[in-house]
Structures are given as structure tokens and as C-alpha cells.
Amino acid sequence: MILPQPLQQLVNAFERLPGIGPKSASRLAFYLLRDSSNMGQELSDALDGFRDKLAFCEECFNITVAEKKLCEVCSDEARDRRIICIVEDALDVLSLERTAGYKGKYHVLHGALSPIEGVGPDDLKIRPLYARLEDGEVEEIILATNPSMEGDATALYLSQQLAQYDIRVTRIARGLPIGGDLEYADQNTLLRALSGRQEMD
Amino acid sequence: MILPQPLQQLVNAFERLPGIGPKSASRLAFYLLRDSSNMGQELSDALDGFRDKLAFCEECFNITVAEKKLCEVCSDEARDRRIICIVEDALDVLSLERTAGYKGKYHVLHGALSPIEGVGPDDLKIRPLYARLEDGEVEEIILATNPSMEGDATALYLSQQLAQYDIRVTRIARGLPIGGDLEYADQNTLLRALSGRQEMD
């Protein structure tokens, strides 16, 4: 049996999303069909042209509403202009903001260096970063790219490039995750946790 | 940080879907933001008013396009009118059709009996089932409600009600799933597999 065409179309559209397989796609479609609230229509409205309503912040390349040049963070006078935290994706900004433990600014690279995938420095928002350092206001740059091969390579590259500036360059700590278990930690994480050991307060 | 409003709205809409948590919701939204194909807009279009384009089959209550009174199965002359397979949801019809092993018709109850949730016989499409039996053409009814407490209760209720008709009433087999492992099977499934044992051919 082929599903009625409008339903099949919806299943197909869900199935194309990352992390949603054929079974979840049909389940979602049938769920929305039965749903008595207006969930499906609300999702449709939220999706309709949402990309045209968004743009990148002209300073840090975080996401912002199209009518504003600066994002929430960059337009916030209370944020510390002396620290810039460099991340790969705008989603990482969201994760860091959720911790409520960082009061500096951000810079979103929109990717990481990857020779295999042909991503070089000019494919990332690296040049605009240098421009932000011109006025000499920035005192520290935190490299918060992912603790992956690409993220580490990007951090290494940036730390070399930034050596010419009189700026403290740091890398976010890598080690055992909180709530983690030595027994289940992989070798690399354990090695990193050992070499990165710190004095007890 | 609050996300830009159009993005936050999209995250919220995704988050309301079953099985999609806050993290998956942001991931989906950011994925669609970066996506260079037109995936988000296609999903929006597929969702837009899709329910108005669908209706229930007048005979078996499966899903059909709004302009047709009968579903794909009921309007197919090649299907065996003498067997009706009773299922809880239209999604179950899809699962059974995928097996390509059933050539009879269906009847979708749209739920299962559940005293706890206040679902009685009149809340399900049970009366229209009796109407389908009037002409005496049906020879077998397969009770394919879920092997759950509600599904079993519904099957029991229907088998009692159907006793007044001269019709063979069967229940789909319950036992170990194919590829399953005795070691990991729960007690009830094992008991059912034992009591439902069959002669080797």
C-alpha cells in the first residue's frame, strides 16, 4: 500500500531530517494527523521562510534576526569585550550560554579545518577574527573548538596565528566528563585527564 | 542567551513533537538553517494543511485522501473481502501492508479499550464493524490489536461480541520475535511462546 499522497509527502519530508528514520517519520506524521492541538500547523508556520528572517552577526557570526546587525551577545553592553571564545558552530554558543558561566564574547568559525574535506582557513570566519583584534582591546582568546581531530587542528592553527598578538590564548580543558567513570573512559580522554592534572585547592 | 525569535520558535515547535527532546530540537533547527537544499521549506509545505487533505475511509476507517470515500485497500477489487483484519491504528495497516503477506481487508478501531483512560466500546469504530458483517460475506476476522493489556482486552471483548456471528475469529500469534534471543525475552513472552507452541512440519 502506498500512503495517501499528502501523508506520504509528509513522511518523506520528515525522513530527510537527520536522525529521523523511516519508522520515526511515519510515527511523527501519524501523530500529527491524530493530534487535536495545532502542532503540525505551528511547525509548518515556524519553518515557513524562517531562514530569510535570520542572518549572521556582523561581528561574531553568531545567528541574529535579519533586521539586526549584531547578535544578542554582541549588542549586550554588559558582556566583557576583553575575552573572545572561539567556537565552531552557533549551536556551541547556545550550549555555552546555557551554562551561564561565561560573560565574554564569541566568535563563530562556521566549521573547523579539515584537509580531508577540503576546508582551509579561508573557508572559515578567521580573517574577520583578526580584524576584531586590531583595536588591542582583547586580552584573552579561548579556543573552544571541539576536542576532535579537526577541532584540535583548528585550535593549533589559530594559536600559531595568534602568537603575533600580545594576547593570552587558552584552550578549554579536556578530561573526564562530570559524572563519568574512569572504567568507561577511552584511552585518549584518560591520557588527557592525566596530563592536564591540576593542584588540589 | 535567548535564540533569535524565528529560530527559537522553530526549536519550540520541534520540541513539542513526540520523541524529540530539547537537544534534538535545536540540532534539527540549526541543521535546517545551514542546509543548502530546500528541506525546511519542503517540510513546511508538506505540513501546511495536510490534515484537510485527508479523511477516513468510509468502510474500514483507514486513512484516505479527502476526495475519495474509500481507501486504497477497500477500493482494490483484488483484495479478499472474506477476511477482515482488525487493528488499533492506521499506522498498523501500514506495517501489515509492508509485509506484503496479507491480501484481505482491514478495520481500524482508532484506539483500544481502556477503562483507566475512559475508552469504552462506543469510543472506537466497533459499531461500523458489525455493519460490515451484515451481508454474511465475511468468513474470518483476525484480531490484530497490540499484544498489550489494552490490545488483549479489546481482542477479548470483540471475540465475545463476534461469537453471535458464524465467523471464524483468530488472534495474531504472540511469541519470540524473529532474530530474538531466549535469554533476553521477558517472562510473559516466553510463557506465551511455550503455551502457543506448534507441531514441527
mmCIF file of C-alpha atoms in Angstrom:
data_model
loop_
_atom_site.group_PDB
_atom_site.id
_atom_site.type_symbol
_atom_site.label_atom_id
_atom_site.label_comp_id
_atom_site.label_asym_id
_atom_site.label_seq_id
_atom_site.Cartn_x
_atom_site.Cartn_y
_atom_site.Cartn_z
ATOM 1 C CA MET A 1 0.000 0.000 0.000
ATOM 2 C CA ILE A 2 1.167 3.480 -0.782
ATOM 3 C CA LEU A 3 0.008 6.016 1.788
ATOM 4 C CA PRO A 4 -2.353 8.773 0.620
ATOM 5 C CA GLN A 5 -0.139 11.248 -1.185
ATOM 6 C CA PRO A 6 -0.276 14.203 1.304
ATOM 7 C CA LEU A 7 0.639 11.834 4.112
ATOM 8 C CA GLN A 8 3.411 10.107 2.150
ATOM 9 C CA GLN A 9 4.844 13.506 1.264
ATOM 10 C CA LEU A 10 4.962 14.437 4.941
ATOM 11 C CA VAL A 11 6.603 11.125 5.878
ATOM 12 C CA ASN A 12 9.223 11.718 3.175
ATOM 13 C CA ALA A 13 9.912 15.257 4.388
ATOM 14 C CA PHE A 14 10.412 14.052 7.965
ATOM 15 C CA GLU A 15 12.588 11.185 6.794
ATOM 16 C CA ARG A 16 15.044 13.581 5.174
ATOM 17 C CA LEU A 17 15.838 15.171 8.548
ATOM 18 C CA PRO A 18 18.994 13.943 10.270
ATOM 19 C CA GLY A 19 18.401 11.325 12.954
ATOM 20 C CA ILE A 20 14.872 10.535 11.812
ATOM 21 C CA GLY A 21 14.468 7.121 10.185
ATOM 22 C CA PRO A 22 11.533 5.733 8.180
ATOM 23 C CA LYS A 23 9.759 4.416 11.293
ATOM 24 C CA SER A 24 10.066 7.651 13.267
ATOM 25 C CA ALA A 25 8.983 9.594 10.192
ATOM 26 C CA SER A 26 5.723 7.652 9.833
ATOM 27 C CA ARG A 27 5.157 7.827 13.558
ATOM 28 C CA LEU A 28 5.551 11.601 13.560
ATOM 29 C CA ALA A 29 3.243 12.006 10.562
ATOM 30 C CA PHE A 30 0.530 9.813 12.067
ATOM 31 C CA TYR A 31 0.951 11.535 15.407
ATOM 32 C CA LEU A 32 0.338 14.924 13.841
ATOM 33 C CA LEU A 33 -2.629 13.500 11.974
ATOM 34 C CA ARG A 34 -4.296 12.445 15.217
ATOM 35 C CA ASP A 35 -3.132 15.458 17.195
ATOM 36 C CA SER A 36 -6.012 17.667 18.274
ATOM 37 C CA SER A 37 -3.862 20.725 19.045
ATOM 38 C CA ASN A 38 -2.393 22.679 16.170
ATOM 39 C CA MET A 39 1.125 21.291 16.454
ATOM 40 C CA GLY A 40 1.628 20.443 12.794
ATOM 41 C CA GLN A 41 0.427 23.809 11.544
ATOM 42 C CA GLU A 42 2.612 25.577 14.104
ATOM 43 C CA LEU A 43 5.669 23.678 12.920
ATOM 44 C CA SER A 44 4.753 24.484 9.337
ATOM 45 C CA ASP A 45 4.477 28.187 10.157
ATOM 46 C CA ALA A 46 7.732 28.170 12.119
ATOM 47 C CA LEU A 47 9.542 26.545 9.196
ATOM 48 C CA ASP A 48 7.999 28.753 6.526
ATOM 49 C CA GLY A 49 10.773 31.060 5.370
ATOM 50 C CA PHE A 50 12.479 31.084 8.780
ATOM 51 C CA ARG A 51 15.898 31.309 7.154
ATOM 52 C CA ASP A 52 15.054 34.630 5.495
ATOM 53 C CA LYS A 53 14.287 36.031 8.939
ATOM 54 C CA LEU A 54 17.784 35.216 10.204
ATOM 55 C CA ALA A 55 21.275 36.479 9.458
ATOM 56 C CA PHE A 56 24.775 36.264 10.874
ATOM 57 C CA CYS A 57 26.052 38.798 13.372
ATOM 58 C CA GLU A 58 28.460 41.152 11.598
ATOM 59 C CA GLU A 59 30.898 40.975 14.483
ATOM 60 C CA CYS A 60 30.982 37.382 15.724
ATOM 61 C CA PHE A 61 28.956 35.469 13.058
ATOM 62 C CA ASN A 62 26.558 34.107 15.622
ATOM 63 C CA ILE A 63 22.939 33.937 14.471
ATOM 64 C CA THR A 64 20.772 37.021 14.749
ATOM 65 C CA VAL A 65 17.445 38.268 13.432
ATOM 66 C CA ALA A 66 17.764 39.649 9.901
ATOM 67 C CA GLU A 67 16.888 43.212 10.853
ATOM 68 C CA LYS A 68 19.677 43.436 13.438
ATOM 69 C CA LYS A 69 23.365 43.698 12.520
ATOM 70 C CA LEU A 70 24.622 42.443 15.890
ATOM 71 C CA CYS A 71 23.539 39.349 17.797
ATOM 72 C CA GLU A 72 22.173 39.301 21.349
ATOM 73 C CA VAL A 73 25.625 38.805 22.828
ATOM 74 C CA CYS A 74 27.453 41.425 20.782
ATOM 75 C CA SER A 75 24.786 44.051 21.373
ATOM 76 C CA ASP A 76 24.844 43.427 25.123
ATOM 77 C CA GLU A 77 26.920 46.207 26.730
ATOM 78 C CA ALA A 78 27.375 44.135 29.877
ATOM 79 C CA ARG A 79 29.479 41.457 28.111
ATOM 80 C CA ASP A 80 33.222 41.537 28.644
ATOM 81 C CA ARG A 81 34.813 42.756 25.392
ATOM 82 C CA ARG A 82 38.269 41.621 26.549
ATOM 83 C CA ILE A 83 37.613 37.896 26.129
ATOM 84 C CA ILE A 84 36.635 36.115 22.923
ATOM 85 C CA CYS A 85 35.610 32.481 22.949
ATOM 86 C CA ILE A 86 36.082 30.810 19.571
ATOM 87 C CA VAL A 87 33.626 28.062 18.646
ATOM 88 C CA GLU A 88 32.908 26.023 15.549
ATOM 89 C CA ASP A 89 29.147 26.479 15.363
ATOM 90 C CA ALA A 90 26.409 28.809 16.507
ATOM 91 C CA LEU A 91 24.923 25.821 18.324
ATOM 92 C CA ASP A 92 28.050 25.811 20.520
ATOM 93 C CA VAL A 93 27.293 29.397 21.549
ATOM 94 C CA LEU A 94 23.901 28.185 22.717
ATOM 95 C CA SER A 95 25.499 25.361 24.746
ATOM 96 C CA LEU A 96 27.973 27.722 26.401
ATOM 97 C CA GLU A 97 25.299 30.318 27.109
ATOM 98 C CA ARG A 98 23.206 27.663 28.818
ATOM 99 C CA THR A 99 25.959 27.179 31.381
ATOM 100 C CA ALA A 100 25.584 30.875 32.316
ATOM 101 C CA GLY A 101 29.245 30.718 33.303
ATOM 102 C CA TYR A 102 30.785 32.815 30.536
ATOM 103 C CA LYS A 103 30.453 36.572 30.304
ATOM 104 C CA GLY A 104 32.803 37.360 27.407
ATOM 105 C CA LYS A 105 32.103 37.462 23.684
ATOM 106 C CA TYR A 106 32.171 34.813 20.986
ATOM 107 C CA HIS A 107 33.496 34.224 17.525
ATOM 108 C CA VAL A 108 31.824 31.564 15.386
ATOM 109 C CA LEU A 109 34.124 29.971 12.791
ATOM 110 C CA HIS A 110 31.324 28.100 10.987
ATOM 111 C CA GLY A 111 33.319 24.919 10.754
ATOM 112 C CA ALA A 112 36.746 23.511 11.516
ATOM 113 C CA LEU A 113 39.850 22.995 9.425
ATOM 114 C CA SER A 114 39.707 19.687 7.575
ATOM 115 C CA PRO A 115 42.210 18.897 4.834
ATOM 116 C CA ILE A 116 40.271 15.715 4.023
ATOM 117 C CA GLU A 117 37.065 17.620 3.367
ATOM 118 C CA GLY A 118 38.975 20.437 1.740
ATOM 119 C CA VAL A 119 38.181 23.035 4.412
ATOM 120 C CA GLY A 120 41.036 25.556 4.686
ATOM 121 C CA PRO A 121 41.436 28.735 6.764
ATOM 122 C CA ASP A 122 39.759 30.874 4.097
ATOM 123 C CA ASP A 123 36.607 28.736 4.268
ATOM 124 C CA LEU A 124 36.162 29.698 7.919
ATOM 125 C CA LYS A 125 35.455 33.091 9.504
ATOM 126 C CA ILE A 126 39.098 33.505 10.543
ATOM 127 C CA ARG A 127 40.023 36.734 8.761
ATOM 128 C CA PRO A 128 37.208 38.701 10.464
ATOM 129 C CA LEU A 129 38.629 37.465 13.789
ATOM 130 C CA TYR A 130 41.946 39.218 13.142
ATOM 131 C CA ALA A 131 40.019 42.383 12.343
ATOM 132 C CA ARG A 132 38.426 42.189 15.775
ATOM 133 C CA LEU A 133 41.862 42.176 17.410
ATOM 134 C CA GLU A 134 43.071 45.376 15.690
ATOM 135 C CA ASP A 135 41.999 47.806 18.409
ATOM 136 C CA GLY A 136 44.060 45.946 21.041
ATOM 137 C CA GLU A 137 41.121 45.634 23.422
ATOM 138 C CA VAL A 138 41.078 41.831 23.522
ATOM 139 C CA GLU A 139 43.194 40.258 26.285
ATOM 140 C CA GLU A 140 42.309 36.584 26.054
ATOM 141 C CA ILE A 141 41.138 34.202 23.393
ATOM 142 C CA ILE A 142 39.634 30.900 24.499
ATOM 143 C CA LEU A 143 39.818 28.194 21.837
ATOM 144 C CA ALA A 144 36.614 26.234 22.363
ATOM 145 C CA THR A 145 36.584 24.211 19.169
ATOM 146 C CA ASN A 146 35.551 20.582 19.617
ATOM 147 C CA PRO A 147 38.010 18.137 21.218
ATOM 148 C CA SER A 148 38.110 16.239 17.895
ATOM 149 C CA MET A 149 40.851 15.885 15.301
ATOM 150 C CA GLU A 150 39.506 18.810 13.265
ATOM 151 C CA GLY A 151 38.797 20.937 16.322
ATOM 152 C CA ASP A 152 42.265 20.325 17.745
ATOM 153 C CA ALA A 153 43.897 21.111 14.391
ATOM 154 C CA THR A 154 41.909 24.340 14.167
ATOM 155 C CA ALA A 155 42.892 25.319 17.718
ATOM 156 C CA LEU A 156 46.545 24.598 16.971
ATOM 157 C CA TYR A 157 46.454 26.633 13.761
ATOM 158 C CA LEU A 158 44.777 29.569 15.479
ATOM 159 C CA SER A 159 47.164 29.535 18.436
ATOM 160 C CA GLN A 160 50.082 29.744 15.997
ATOM 161 C CA GLN A 161 48.476 32.598 14.060
ATOM 162 C CA LEU A 162 47.584 34.456 17.238
ATOM 163 C CA ALA A 163 51.132 34.251 18.634
ATOM 164 C CA GLN A 164 51.950 37.531 16.835
ATOM 165 C CA TYR A 165 49.397 39.369 19.001
ATOM 166 C CA ASP A 166 50.009 40.211 22.648
ATOM 167 C CA ILE A 167 47.048 38.111 23.728
ATOM 168 C CA ARG A 168 46.693 35.211 26.139
ATOM 169 C CA VAL A 169 45.494 32.168 24.150
ATOM 170 C CA THR A 170 43.884 29.287 26.079
ATOM 171 C CA ARG A 171 42.205 26.001 25.176
ATOM 172 C CA ILE A 172 39.159 24.650 27.004
ATOM 173 C CA ALA A 173 40.037 21.789 29.355
ATOM 174 C CA ARG A 174 39.748 18.221 28.210
ATOM 175 C CA GLY A 175 39.430 15.379 30.686
ATOM 176 C CA LEU A 176 36.838 13.139 32.288
ATOM 177 C CA PRO A 177 33.275 14.369 31.958
ATOM 178 C CA ILE A 178 31.494 15.114 35.229
ATOM 179 C CA GLY A 179 29.571 12.034 36.325
ATOM 180 C CA GLY A 180 31.844 9.946 34.129
ATOM 181 C CA ASP A 181 33.617 6.802 35.153
ATOM 182 C CA LEU A 182 37.330 6.008 34.783
ATOM 183 C CA GLU A 183 36.429 2.465 33.872
ATOM 184 C CA TYR A 184 34.495 3.543 30.799
ATOM 185 C CA ALA A 185 36.676 6.441 29.705
ATOM 186 C CA ASP A 186 38.582 5.945 26.447
ATOM 187 C CA GLN A 187 42.359 5.925 26.480
ATOM 188 C CA ASN A 188 42.819 9.348 24.909
ATOM 189 C CA THR A 189 40.494 11.007 27.397
ATOM 190 C CA LEU A 190 42.301 9.312 30.290
ATOM 191 C CA LEU A 191 45.715 10.352 28.980
ATOM 192 C CA ARG A 192 44.467 13.897 28.607
ATOM 193 C CA ALA A 193 42.975 13.850 32.107
ATOM 194 C CA LEU A 194 46.335 12.704 33.499
ATOM 195 C CA SER A 195 48.482 15.187 31.623
ATOM 196 C CA GLY A 196 46.066 18.012 32.395
ATOM 197 C CA ARG A 197 46.001 17.265 36.147
ATOM 198 C CA GLN A 198 45.787 20.261 38.466
ATOM 199 C CA GLU A 199 46.785 21.028 42.075
ATOM 200 C CA MET A 200 44.063 20.386 44.635
ATOM 201 C CA ASP A 201 42.855 23.683 46.107
ATOM 202 C CA MET B 1 21.007 33.978 25.669
ATOM 203 C CA ILE B 2 17.661 33.632 24.054
ATOM 204 C CA LEU B 3 17.889 32.493 20.431
ATOM 205 C CA PRO B 4 16.658 34.881 17.745
ATOM 206 C CA GLN B 5 12.878 34.616 17.846
ATOM 207 C CA PRO B 6 12.251 32.839 14.493
ATOM 208 C CA LEU B 7 14.825 30.213 15.441
ATOM 209 C CA GLN B 8 13.548 29.798 18.992
ATOM 210 C CA GLN B 9 10.034 29.386 17.625
ATOM 211 C CA LEU B 10 11.227 26.599 15.351
ATOM 212 C CA VAL B 11 13.101 24.892 18.190
ATOM 213 C CA ASN B 12 9.951 25.053 20.313
ATOM 214 C CA ALA B 13 7.811 23.611 17.522
ATOM 215 C CA PHE B 14 10.206 20.688 17.048
ATOM 216 C CA GLU B 15 10.414 20.141 20.780
ATOM 217 C CA ARG B 16 6.684 19.573 21.027
ATOM 218 C CA LEU B 17 6.885 16.546 18.734
ATOM 219 C CA PRO B 18 6.985 13.160 20.471
ATOM 220 C CA GLY B 19 10.456 11.675 20.883
ATOM 221 C CA ILE B 20 12.252 14.939 20.160
ATOM 222 C CA GLY B 21 13.953 16.496 23.189
ATOM 223 C CA PRO B 22 15.410 19.991 23.621
ATOM 224 C CA LYS B 23 18.838 18.970 22.263
ATOM 225 C CA SER B 24 17.487 17.221 19.169
ATOM 226 C CA ALA B 25 15.137 20.148 18.583
ATOM 227 C CA SER B 26 17.981 22.700 18.496
ATOM 228 C CA ARG B 27 20.069 20.362 16.395
ATOM 229 C CA LEU B 28 17.302 19.997 13.832
ATOM 230 C CA ALA B 29 16.686 23.745 13.698
ATOM 231 C CA PHE B 30 20.379 24.560 13.265
ATOM 232 C CA TYR B 31 20.697 21.805 10.690
ATOM 233 C CA LEU B 32 17.899 23.275 8.610
ATOM 234 C CA LEU B 33 19.459 26.707 8.992
ATOM 235 C CA ARG B 34 22.713 25.505 7.464
ATOM 236 C CA ASP B 35 21.070 23.198 4.945
ATOM 237 C CA SER B 36 21.609 24.305 1.363
ATOM 238 C CA SER B 37 18.801 22.208 -0.127
ATOM 239 C CA ASN B 38 15.238 23.234 0.485
ATOM 240 C CA MET B 39 14.480 20.661 3.175
ATOM 241 C CA GLY B 40 12.900 23.017 5.708
ATOM 242 C CA GLN B 41 10.589 24.653 3.209
ATOM 243 C CA GLU B 42 9.547 21.255 1.846
ATOM 244 C CA LEU B 43 8.649 20.086 5.336
ATOM 245 C CA SER B 44 6.755 23.316 5.897
ATOM 246 C CA ASP B 45 4.766 22.816 2.678
ATOM 247 C CA ALA B 46 4.104 19.148 3.459
ATOM 248 C CA LEU B 47 2.772 20.097 6.895
ATOM 249 C CA ASP B 48 0.711 23.035 5.710
ATOM 250 C CA GLY B 49 -2.921 21.933 5.964
ATOM 251 C CA PHE B 50 -2.109 18.277 5.294
ATOM 252 C CA ARG B 51 -4.859 17.140 7.602
ATOM 253 C CA ASP B 52 -7.535 18.845 5.491
ATOM 254 C CA LYS B 53 -6.384 16.800 2.516
ATOM 255 C CA LEU B 54 -7.001 13.528 4.362
ATOM 256 C CA ALA B 55 -10.086 11.693 5.591
ATOM 257 C CA PHE B 56 -11.063 8.289 6.958
ATOM 258 C CA CYS B 57 -12.222 5.514 4.656
ATOM 259 C CA GLU B 58 -15.996 5.116 4.995
ATOM 260 C CA GLU B 59 -15.714 1.356 5.127
ATOM 261 C CA CYS B 60 -12.643 0.480 7.216
ATOM 262 C CA PHE B 61 -11.599 3.877 8.736
ATOM 263 C CA ASN B 62 -8.121 3.655 7.317
ATOM 264 C CA ILE B 63 -6.683 6.946 6.054
ATOM 265 C CA THR B 64 -7.538 8.100 2.559
ATOM 266 C CA VAL B 65 -7.323 11.285 0.514
ATOM 267 C CA ALA B 66 -10.203 13.637 1.269
ATOM 268 C CA GLU B 67 -11.750 13.410 -2.199
ATOM 269 C CA LYS B 68 -12.072 9.606 -2.058
ATOM 270 C CA LYS B 69 -14.617 7.792 0.080
ATOM 271 C CA LEU B 70 -12.737 4.501 0.131
ATOM 272 C CA CYS B 71 -9.068 3.887 0.950
ATOM 273 C CA GLU B 72 -6.537 2.179 -1.336
ATOM 274 C CA VAL B 73 -7.255 -1.206 0.197
ATOM 275 C CA CYS B 74 -11.059 -1.009 0.176
ATOM 276 C CA SER B 75 -11.175 0.269 -3.401
ATOM 277 C CA ASP B 76 -8.897 -2.529 -4.589
ATOM 278 C CA GLU B 77 -11.098 -5.210 -6.194
ATOM 279 C CA ALA B 78 -8.311 -7.780 -5.869
ATOM 280 C CA ARG B 79 -8.435 -7.811 -2.064
ATOM 281 C CA ASP B 80 -10.181 -10.701 -0.359
ATOM 282 C CA ARG B 81 -13.492 -9.442 1.041
ATOM 283 C CA ARG B 82 -13.897 -12.572 3.158
ATOM 284 C CA ILE B 83 -11.192 -11.690 5.692
ATOM 285 C CA ILE B 84 -11.068 -8.591 7.902
ATOM 286 C CA CYS B 85 -8.010 -7.787 9.965
ATOM 287 C CA ILE B 86 -8.809 -5.578 12.957
ATOM 288 C CA VAL B 87 -6.093 -3.143 14.048
ATOM 289 C CA GLU B 88 -5.895 -0.298 16.547
ATOM 290 C CA ASP B 89 -4.346 2.352 14.308
ATOM 291 C CA ALA B 90 -3.938 3.266 10.665
ATOM 292 C CA LEU B 91 -0.186 3.016 11.237
ATOM 293 C CA ASP B 92 -0.710 -0.701 11.906
ATOM 294 C CA VAL B 93 -2.263 -1.072 8.455
ATOM 295 C CA LEU B 94 0.924 0.393 7.017
ATOM 296 C CA SER B 95 3.065 -2.090 8.985
ATOM 297 C CA LEU B 96 0.985 -5.051 7.853
ATOM 298 C CA GLU B 97 0.924 -3.873 4.235
ATOM 299 C CA ARG B 98 4.719 -3.630 4.284
ATOM 300 C CA THR B 99 4.896 -7.366 4.960
ATOM 301 C CA ALA B 100 3.024 -7.922 1.664
ATOM 302 C CA GLY B 101 1.737 -11.104 3.278
ATOM 303 C CA TYR B 102 -1.924 -10.165 3.791
ATOM 304 C CA LYS B 103 -4.464 -9.903 0.998
ATOM 305 C CA GLY B 104 -7.675 -9.364 2.976
ATOM 306 C CA LYS B 105 -9.273 -6.160 4.193
ATOM 307 C CA TYR B 106 -8.834 -4.116 7.354
ATOM 308 C CA HIS B 107 -10.866 -2.426 10.040
ATOM 309 C CA VAL B 108 -9.222 0.355 12.028
ATOM 310 C CA LEU B 109 -10.634 0.778 15.540
ATOM 311 C CA HIS B 110 -8.798 4.047 16.224
ATOM 312 C CA GLY B 111 -7.727 3.027 19.704
ATOM 313 C CA ALA B 112 -8.150 0.198 22.183
ATOM 314 C CA LEU B 113 -10.471 -0.335 25.125
ATOM 315 C CA SER B 114 -9.027 1.239 28.261
ATOM 316 C CA PRO B 115 -11.171 1.619 31.379
ATOM 317 C CA ILE B 116 -8.360 3.630 33.017
ATOM 318 C CA GLU B 117 -8.344 6.216 30.256
ATOM 319 C CA GLY B 118 -12.110 6.030 29.937
ATOM 320 C CA VAL B 119 -12.157 4.499 26.466
ATOM 321 C CA GLY B 120 -15.244 2.294 26.031
ATOM 322 C CA PRO B 121 -16.614 0.363 23.022
ATOM 323 C CA ASP B 122 -18.555 3.380 21.777
ATOM 324 C CA ASP B 123 -15.351 5.456 21.581
ATOM 325 C CA LEU B 124 -13.953 3.023 19.000
ATOM 326 C CA LYS B 125 -15.130 2.210 15.471
ATOM 327 C CA ILE B 126 -16.785 -1.020 16.637
ATOM 328 C CA ARG B 127 -20.406 -0.436 15.575
ATOM 329 C CA PRO B 128 -19.426 0.116 11.914
ATOM 330 C CA LEU B 129 -17.646 -3.245 12.073
ATOM 331 C CA TYR B 130 -20.911 -5.049 12.855
ATOM 332 C CA ALA B 131 -22.490 -3.265 9.886
ATOM 333 C CA ARG B 132 -19.807 -4.738 7.648
ATOM 334 C CA LEU B 133 -20.763 -8.247 8.754
ATOM 335 C CA GLU B 134 -24.480 -7.923 7.853
ATOM 336 C CA ASP B 135 -24.242 -9.311 4.317
ATOM 337 C CA GLY B 136 -22.668 -12.560 5.575
ATOM 338 C CA GLU B 137 -19.739 -12.339 3.183
ATOM 339 C CA VAL B 138 -17.024 -12.235 5.858
ATOM 340 C CA GLU B 139 -15.660 -15.628 6.874
ATOM 341 C CA GLU B 140 -12.753 -14.752 9.172
ATOM 342 C CA ILE B 141 -11.840 -11.910 11.468
ATOM 343 C CA ILE B 142 -8.197 -11.600 12.549
ATOM 344 C CA LEU B 143 -7.787 -9.676 15.802
ATOM 345 C CA ALA B 144 -4.501 -7.831 15.290
ATOM 346 C CA THR B 145 -4.717 -5.385 18.178
ATOM 347 C CA ASN B 146 -1.436 -4.884 20.038
ATOM 348 C CA PRO B 147 -0.198 -7.623 22.407
ATOM 349 C CA SER B 148 -0.635 -5.185 25.302
ATOM 350 C CA MET B 149 -3.112 -5.092 28.172
ATOM 351 C CA GLU B 150 -5.464 -2.796 26.251
ATOM 352 C CA GLY B 151 -4.995 -4.650 22.974
ATOM 353 C CA ASP B 152 -5.676 -8.008 24.624
ATOM 354 C CA ALA B 153 -8.748 -6.654 26.402
ATOM 355 C CA THR B 154 -10.062 -5.258 23.118
ATOM 356 C CA ALA B 155 -9.456 -8.575 21.358
ATOM 357 C CA LEU B 156 -11.250 -10.476 24.130
ATOM 358 C CA TYR B 157 -14.219 -8.096 24.053
ATOM 359 C CA LEU B 158 -14.524 -8.353 20.269
ATOM 360 C CA SER B 159 -14.235 -12.149 20.254
ATOM 361 C CA GLN B 160 -17.126 -12.305 22.732
ATOM 362 C CA GLN B 161 -19.226 -9.901 20.685
ATOM 363 C CA LEU B 162 -18.456 -11.708 17.442
ATOM 364 C CA ALA B 163 -19.452 -15.102 18.848
ATOM 365 C CA GLN B 164 -23.052 -14.459 17.706
ATOM 366 C CA TYR B 165 -21.921 -14.408 14.069
ATOM 367 C CA ASP B 166 -20.985 -17.534 12.166
ATOM 368 C CA ILE B 167 -17.432 -16.273 11.628
ATOM 369 C CA ARG B 168 -14.018 -17.696 12.459
ATOM 370 C CA VAL B 169 -12.313 -15.337 14.911
ATOM 371 C CA THR B 170 -8.499 -15.561 15.286
ATOM 372 C CA ARG B 171 -5.818 -13.659 17.179
ATOM 373 C CA ILE B 172 -2.363 -12.917 15.721
ATOM 374 C CA ALA B 173 0.360 -15.148 17.203
ATOM 375 C CA ARG B 174 2.412 -13.958 20.144
ATOM 376 C CA GLY B 175 5.826 -15.432 20.895
ATOM 377 C CA LEU B 176 9.504 -14.774 20.423
ATOM 378 C CA PRO B 177 10.292 -12.196 17.765
ATOM 379 C CA ILE B 178 12.360 -13.456 14.814
ATOM 380 C CA GLY B 179 16.040 -12.826 15.497
ATOM 381 C CA GLY B 180 15.203 -12.623 19.201
ATOM 382 C CA ASP B 181 17.055 -14.375 21.960
ATOM 383 C CA LEU B 182 15.524 -16.556 24.684
ATOM 384 C CA GLU B 183 17.992 -15.101 27.156
ATOM 385 C CA TYR B 184 16.646 -11.580 26.704
ATOM 386 C CA ALA B 185 12.974 -12.402 26.276
ATOM 387 C CA ASP B 186 10.687 -11.257 29.096
ATOM 388 C CA GLN B 187 8.802 -13.820 31.147
ATOM 389 C CA ASN B 188 5.382 -13.157 29.621
ATOM 390 C CA THR B 189 6.672 -13.508 26.084
ATOM 391 C CA LEU B 190 8.397 -16.767 26.998
ATOM 392 C CA LEU B 191 5.268 -18.133 28.675
ATOM 393 C CA ARG B 192 3.234 -17.202 25.600
ATOM 394 C CA ALA B 193 5.809 -18.789 23.302
ATOM 395 C CA LEU B 194 5.607 -22.003 25.313
ATOM 396 C CA SER B 195 1.825 -22.190 25.532
ATOM 397 C CA GLY B 196 1.477 -21.307 21.842
ATOM 398 C CA ARG B 197 3.922 -23.968 20.676
ATOM 399 C CA GLN B 198 3.135 -25.692 17.401
ATOM 400 C CA GLU B 199 3.945 -29.072 15.766
ATOM 401 C CA MET B 200 7.095 -29.107 13.668
ATOM 402 C CA ASP B 201 6.148 -29.544 9.996
#
